[in-house]
PDB file of C-alpha atoms in Angstrom:
ATOM      1  CA  MET B 179      39.191 -19.908  52.767  1.00  0.00           C
ATOM      2  CA  THR B 180      38.526 -20.919  56.345  1.00  0.00           C
ATOM      3  CA  ASP B 181      40.055 -19.205  59.317  1.00  0.00           C
ATOM      4  CA  SER B 182      42.023 -21.375  61.706  1.00  0.00           C
ATOM      5  CA  SER B 183      40.900 -19.446  64.773  1.00  0.00           C
ATOM      6  CA  ASP B 184      37.917 -20.600  66.780  1.00  0.00           C
ATOM      7  CA  ARG B 185      37.397 -17.210  68.391  1.00  0.00           C
ATOM      8  CA  PRO B 186      34.211 -15.395  67.385  1.00  0.00           C
ATOM      9  CA  LEU B 187      34.471 -12.055  65.623  1.00  0.00           C
ATOM     10  CA  ALA B 188      33.625  -8.615  66.974  1.00  0.00           C
ATOM     11  CA  VAL B 189      33.183  -6.275  64.001  1.00  0.00           C
ATOM     12  CA  PHE B 190      33.560  -2.518  64.463  1.00  0.00           C
ATOM     13  CA  ASP B 191      32.819   0.436  62.243  1.00  0.00           C
ATOM     14  CA  LEU B 192      35.236   3.378  62.531  1.00  0.00           C
ATOM     15  CA  ASP B 193      33.675   6.771  61.775  1.00  0.00           C
ATOM     16  CA  ASN B 194      31.427   7.938  64.624  1.00  0.00           C
ATOM     17  CA  THR B 195      31.809   4.554  66.293  1.00  0.00           C
ATOM     18  CA  LEU B 196      35.489   4.610  67.261  1.00  0.00           C
ATOM     19  CA  ALA B 197      36.593   7.894  65.667  1.00  0.00           C
ATOM     20  CA  ASP B 198      34.906  11.254  66.274  1.00  0.00           C
ATOM     21  CA  THR B 199      34.463  12.860  62.852  1.00  0.00           C
ATOM     22  CA  ALA B 200      32.751  16.044  64.084  1.00  0.00           C
ATOM     23  CA  HIS B 201      35.786  18.227  63.336  1.00  0.00           C
ATOM     24  CA  ARG B 202      35.725  17.233  59.651  1.00  0.00           C
ATOM     25  CA  GLN B 203      31.980  17.331  58.983  1.00  0.00           C
ATOM     26  CA  ARG B 204      32.366  20.857  57.612  1.00  0.00           C
ATOM     27  CA  PHE B 205      33.943  19.407  54.466  1.00  0.00           C
ATOM     28  CA  LEU B 206      30.688  17.555  53.721  1.00  0.00           C
ATOM     29  CA  GLU B 207      28.422  20.507  54.451  1.00  0.00           C
ATOM     30  CA  ARG B 208      29.745  22.614  51.573  1.00  0.00           C
ATOM     31  CA  SER B 209      28.864  22.300  47.931  1.00  0.00           C
ATOM     32  CA  PRO B 210      30.540  20.579  46.287  1.00  0.00           C
ATOM     33  CA  ARG B 211      31.634  18.276  49.085  1.00  0.00           C
ATOM     34  CA  ASP B 212      35.396  18.211  49.653  1.00  0.00           C
ATOM     35  CA  TRP B 213      36.057  14.487  49.999  1.00  0.00           C
ATOM     36  CA  ASP B 214      39.830  14.815  49.781  1.00  0.00           C
ATOM     37  CA  ALA B 215      39.885  17.212  52.744  1.00  0.00           C
ATOM     38  CA  PHE B 216      37.348  15.094  54.664  1.00  0.00           C
ATOM     39  CA  PHE B 217      39.526  11.980  54.453  1.00  0.00           C
ATOM     40  CA  ALA B 218      42.810  13.890  54.821  1.00  0.00           C
ATOM     41  CA  ALA B 219      41.598  15.121  58.238  1.00  0.00           C
ATOM     42  CA  ALA B 220      40.796  11.592  59.497  1.00  0.00           C
ATOM     43  CA  PRO B 221      44.179  11.059  61.212  1.00  0.00           C
ATOM     44  CA  GLN B 222      43.237  13.903  63.605  1.00  0.00           C
ATOM     45  CA  ASP B 223      39.982  12.226  64.712  1.00  0.00           C
ATOM     46  CA  PRO B 224      39.735  12.075  68.497  1.00  0.00           C
ATOM     47  CA  PRO B 225      38.884   8.592  69.799  1.00  0.00           C
ATOM     48  CA  LEU B 226      35.384   7.939  71.121  1.00  0.00           C
ATOM     49  CA  VAL B 227      35.803   6.590  74.659  1.00  0.00           C
ATOM     50  CA  GLU B 228      32.692   4.387  74.562  1.00  0.00           C
ATOM     51  CA  GLY B 229      33.674   2.722  71.300  1.00  0.00           C
ATOM     52  CA  ILE B 230      37.305   2.225  72.291  1.00  0.00           C
ATOM     53  CA  ALA B 231      36.261   0.637  75.589  1.00  0.00           C
ATOM     54  CA  LEU B 232      33.924  -1.745  73.754  1.00  0.00           C
ATOM     55  CA  VAL B 233      36.701  -2.834  71.365  1.00  0.00           C
ATOM     56  CA  LEU B 234      39.080  -3.504  74.256  1.00  0.00           C
ATOM     57  CA  GLU B 235      36.427  -5.436  76.172  1.00  0.00           C
ATOM     58  CA  SER B 236      35.432  -7.450  73.074  1.00  0.00           C
ATOM     59  CA  ALA B 237      39.073  -8.330  72.347  1.00  0.00           C
ATOM     60  CA  LYS B 238      39.167 -10.413  75.540  1.00  0.00           C
ATOM     61  CA  GLU B 239      36.938 -13.062  73.937  1.00  0.00           C
ATOM     62  CA  CYS B 240      36.815 -12.177  70.250  1.00  0.00           C
ATOM     63  CA  GLU B 241      39.019 -11.478  67.275  1.00  0.00           C
ATOM     64  CA  VAL B 242      38.477  -7.815  66.428  1.00  0.00           C
ATOM     65  CA  VAL B 243      37.738  -6.888  62.821  1.00  0.00           C
ATOM     66  CA  TYR B 244      37.272  -3.359  61.503  1.00  0.00           C
ATOM     67  CA  LEU B 245      34.671  -2.694  58.803  1.00  0.00           C
ATOM     68  CA  THR B 246      34.594   0.809  57.402  1.00  0.00           C
ATOM     69  CA  GLY B 247      33.076   2.605  54.472  1.00  0.00           C
ATOM     70  CA  ARG B 248      36.292   4.590  54.081  1.00  0.00           C
ATOM     71  CA  PRO B 249      37.905   4.092  50.682  1.00  0.00           C
ATOM     72  CA  GLU B 250      40.932   1.850  50.307  1.00  0.00           C
ATOM     73  CA  ARG B 251      43.164   4.864  49.596  1.00  0.00           C
ATOM     74  CA  CYS B 252      42.791   5.758  53.315  1.00  0.00           C
ATOM     75  CA  ARG B 253      44.258   2.450  54.526  1.00  0.00           C
ATOM     76  CA  ARG B 254      47.665   3.751  55.682  1.00  0.00           C
ATOM     77  CA  ASP B 255      46.142   6.625  57.699  1.00  0.00           C
ATOM     78  CA  THR B 256      43.472   4.307  59.113  1.00  0.00           C
ATOM     79  CA  LEU B 257      45.982   1.687  60.284  1.00  0.00           C
ATOM     80  CA  ALA B 258      48.159   4.394  61.849  1.00  0.00           C
ATOM     81  CA  TRP B 259      45.125   5.831  63.687  1.00  0.00           C
ATOM     82  CA  LEU B 260      44.112   2.410  65.048  1.00  0.00           C
ATOM     83  CA  THR B 261      47.668   1.811  66.276  1.00  0.00           C
ATOM     84  CA  ALA B 262      47.877   5.281  67.850  1.00  0.00           C
ATOM     85  CA  GLN B 263      44.718   4.510  69.868  1.00  0.00           C
ATOM     86  CA  GLY B 264      46.234   1.302  71.233  1.00  0.00           C
ATOM     87  CA  LEU B 265      43.558  -0.806  69.583  1.00  0.00           C
ATOM     88  CA  PRO B 266      44.050  -4.488  68.862  1.00  0.00           C
ATOM     89  CA  GLU B 267      45.414  -5.424  65.467  1.00  0.00           C
ATOM     90  CA  GLY B 268      42.774  -6.870  63.221  1.00  0.00           C
ATOM     91  CA  ARG B 269      41.743  -7.211  59.644  1.00  0.00           C
ATOM     92  CA  VAL B 270      40.473  -3.943  58.165  1.00  0.00           C
ATOM     93  CA  PHE B 271      37.834  -4.151  55.474  1.00  0.00           C
ATOM     94  CA  MET B 272      37.522  -0.989  53.384  1.00  0.00           C
ATOM     95  CA  ARG B 273      35.495   0.129  50.394  1.00  0.00           C
ATOM     96  CA  ARG B 274      37.172  -0.075  46.979  1.00  0.00           C
ATOM     97  CA  ASP B 275      38.086   3.419  45.829  1.00  0.00           C
ATOM     98  CA  ASP B 276      35.538   3.231  42.989  1.00  0.00           C
ATOM     99  CA  ASP B 277      32.716   1.619  45.026  1.00  0.00           C
ATOM    100  CA  ARG B 278      29.803   4.038  45.450  1.00  0.00           C
ATOM    101  CA  ARG B 279      27.173   1.596  46.702  1.00  0.00           C
ATOM    102  CA  PRO B 280      25.334   2.505  49.920  1.00  0.00           C
ATOM    103  CA  ALA B 281      27.162   1.569  53.129  1.00  0.00           C
ATOM    104  CA  ARG B 282      24.363  -0.780  54.161  1.00  0.00           C
ATOM    105  CA  ARG B 283      24.940  -2.886  51.034  1.00  0.00           C
ATOM    106  CA  THR B 284      28.730  -3.004  51.170  1.00  0.00           C
ATOM    107  CA  LYS B 285      28.908  -3.707  54.898  1.00  0.00           C
ATOM    108  CA  LEU B 286      26.188  -6.366  54.887  1.00  0.00           C
ATOM    109  CA  GLU B 287      27.950  -8.123  52.007  1.00  0.00           C
ATOM    110  CA  ILE B 288      31.179  -8.318  54.042  1.00  0.00           C
ATOM    111  CA  LEU B 289      29.360  -9.381  57.232  1.00  0.00           C
ATOM    112  CA  ARG B 290      27.689 -12.245  55.378  1.00  0.00           C
ATOM    113  CA  ARG B 291      31.014 -13.326  53.879  1.00  0.00           C
ATOM    114  CA  LEU B 292      32.677 -13.329  57.308  1.00  0.00           C
ATOM    115  CA  ALA B 293      29.749 -15.227  58.838  1.00  0.00           C
ATOM    116  CA  ARG B 294      30.210 -18.109  56.394  1.00  0.00           C
ATOM    117  CA  THR B 295      33.328 -19.253  58.254  1.00  0.00           C
ATOM    118  CA  ARG B 296      33.113 -17.624  61.689  1.00  0.00           C
ATOM    119  CA  GLU B 297      30.608 -16.677  64.343  1.00  0.00           C
ATOM    120  CA  ILE B 298      30.069 -12.928  64.487  1.00  0.00           C
ATOM    121  CA  ARG B 299      29.466 -12.240  68.169  1.00  0.00           C
ATOM    122  CA  VAL B 300      28.694  -8.550  67.688  1.00  0.00           C
ATOM    123  CA  PHE B 301      28.640  -5.854  65.023  1.00  0.00           C
ATOM    124  CA  VAL B 302      28.989  -2.237  66.190  1.00  0.00           C
ATOM    125  CA  ASP B 303      28.059   0.676  63.902  1.00  0.00           C
ATOM    126  CA  ASP B 304      26.504   4.135  64.110  1.00  0.00           C
ATOM    127  CA  ASP B 305      24.658   4.123  60.778  1.00  0.00           C
ATOM    128  CA  GLU B 306      20.970   3.537  61.420  1.00  0.00           C
ATOM    129  CA  LEU B 307      20.282   1.901  58.038  1.00  0.00           C
ATOM    130  CA  VAL B 308      23.335  -0.356  58.306  1.00  0.00           C
ATOM    131  CA  CYS B 309      22.272  -1.423  61.811  1.00  0.00           C
ATOM    132  CA  GLU B 310      18.676  -2.099  60.763  1.00  0.00           C
ATOM    133  CA  ASP B 311      19.747  -4.215  57.785  1.00  0.00           C
ATOM    134  CA  ALA B 312      22.301  -6.131  59.866  1.00  0.00           C
ATOM    135  CA  GLU B 313      19.683  -6.878  62.525  1.00  0.00           C
ATOM    136  CA  ARG B 314      17.206  -8.038  59.858  1.00  0.00           C
ATOM    137  CA  ALA B 315      19.929 -10.352  58.520  1.00  0.00           C
ATOM    138  CA  GLY B 316      20.222 -11.919  61.990  1.00  0.00           C
ATOM    139  CA  PHE B 317      23.376 -10.251  63.321  1.00  0.00           C
ATOM    140  CA  ARG B 318      23.652  -9.059  66.931  1.00  0.00           C
ATOM    141  CA  VAL B 319      24.069  -5.310  66.591  1.00  0.00           C
ATOM    142  CA  VAL B 320      25.204  -2.684  69.062  1.00  0.00           C
ATOM    143  CA  TRP B 321      24.120   0.719  67.833  1.00  0.00           C
ATOM    144  CA  ALA B 322      26.876   3.259  68.443  1.00  0.00           C
ATOM    145  CA  ARG B 323      24.708   6.083  69.702  1.00  0.00           C
ATOM    146  CA  TRP B 324      27.449   7.930  71.576  1.00  0.00           C
ATOM    147  CA  THR B 325      27.848  10.710  68.976  1.00  0.00           C
ATOM    148  CA  ALA B 326      25.402  13.184  67.509  1.00  0.00           C
ATOM    149  CA  PRO B 327      24.147  12.010  64.127  1.00  0.00           C
ATOM    150  CA  SER B 328      25.360  13.972  61.116  1.00  0.00           C
ATOM    151  CA  ALA B 329      22.867  14.557  58.311  1.00  0.00           C
ATOM    152  CA  ALA B 330      25.714  15.290  55.896  1.00  0.00           C
ATOM    153  CA  LEU B 331      27.497  12.036  56.752  1.00  0.00           C
ATOM    154  CA  LYS B 332      24.275  10.020  56.498  1.00  0.00           C
ATOM    155  CA  LYS B 333      23.594  11.424  53.041  1.00  0.00           C
ATOM    156  CA  ALA B 334      27.168  10.629  52.019  1.00  0.00           C
ATOM    157  CA  GLN B 335      26.904   7.051  53.302  1.00  0.00           C
ATOM    158  CA  GLU B 336      23.620   6.276  51.627  1.00  0.00           C
ATOM    159  CA  GLY B 337      23.289   8.599  48.663  1.00  0.00           C
ATOM    160  CA  GLU B 338      26.851   8.856  47.497  1.00  0.00           C
ATOM    161  CA  GLY B 339      28.468   5.675  48.785  1.00  0.00           C
ATOM    162  CA  ARG B 340      31.431   7.595  50.136  1.00  0.00           C
ATOM    163  CA  THR B 341      32.015   6.453  53.698  1.00  0.00           C
TER     164      THR B 341
END
């Protein structure tokens, strides 16, 4: 399937790139992790000013696409959050509910698929391993370093394939 638009893509992660997840990290720091509560709290995420500004600036020249490790069951809340922030509409790629592969594998797979038919002008993410792999694959990456890294979230992204 080819896209009819000639505009390049700007691809944005959500958690800790556009959405501040600090208030819900506590659900990942307990044992066992409370994934239902972690995702249920996502609609209350404050926006990250730096990330939001970059999306709005990118939308002037690019089609905005959102690429998140959140599971598909969070789609309704995610779309509502994006709308509430005044962000441009765009395709939202999410992890299948049963997909537990590391974020760097799932996201790189989608980036490569998108790149087959469109130029990806920029990919913005906070996950160090995702960014490194995307750069190695030849994508222009902006590392979202405007939030404090979370060890619990990193472990969840890589070890448990959860976000």
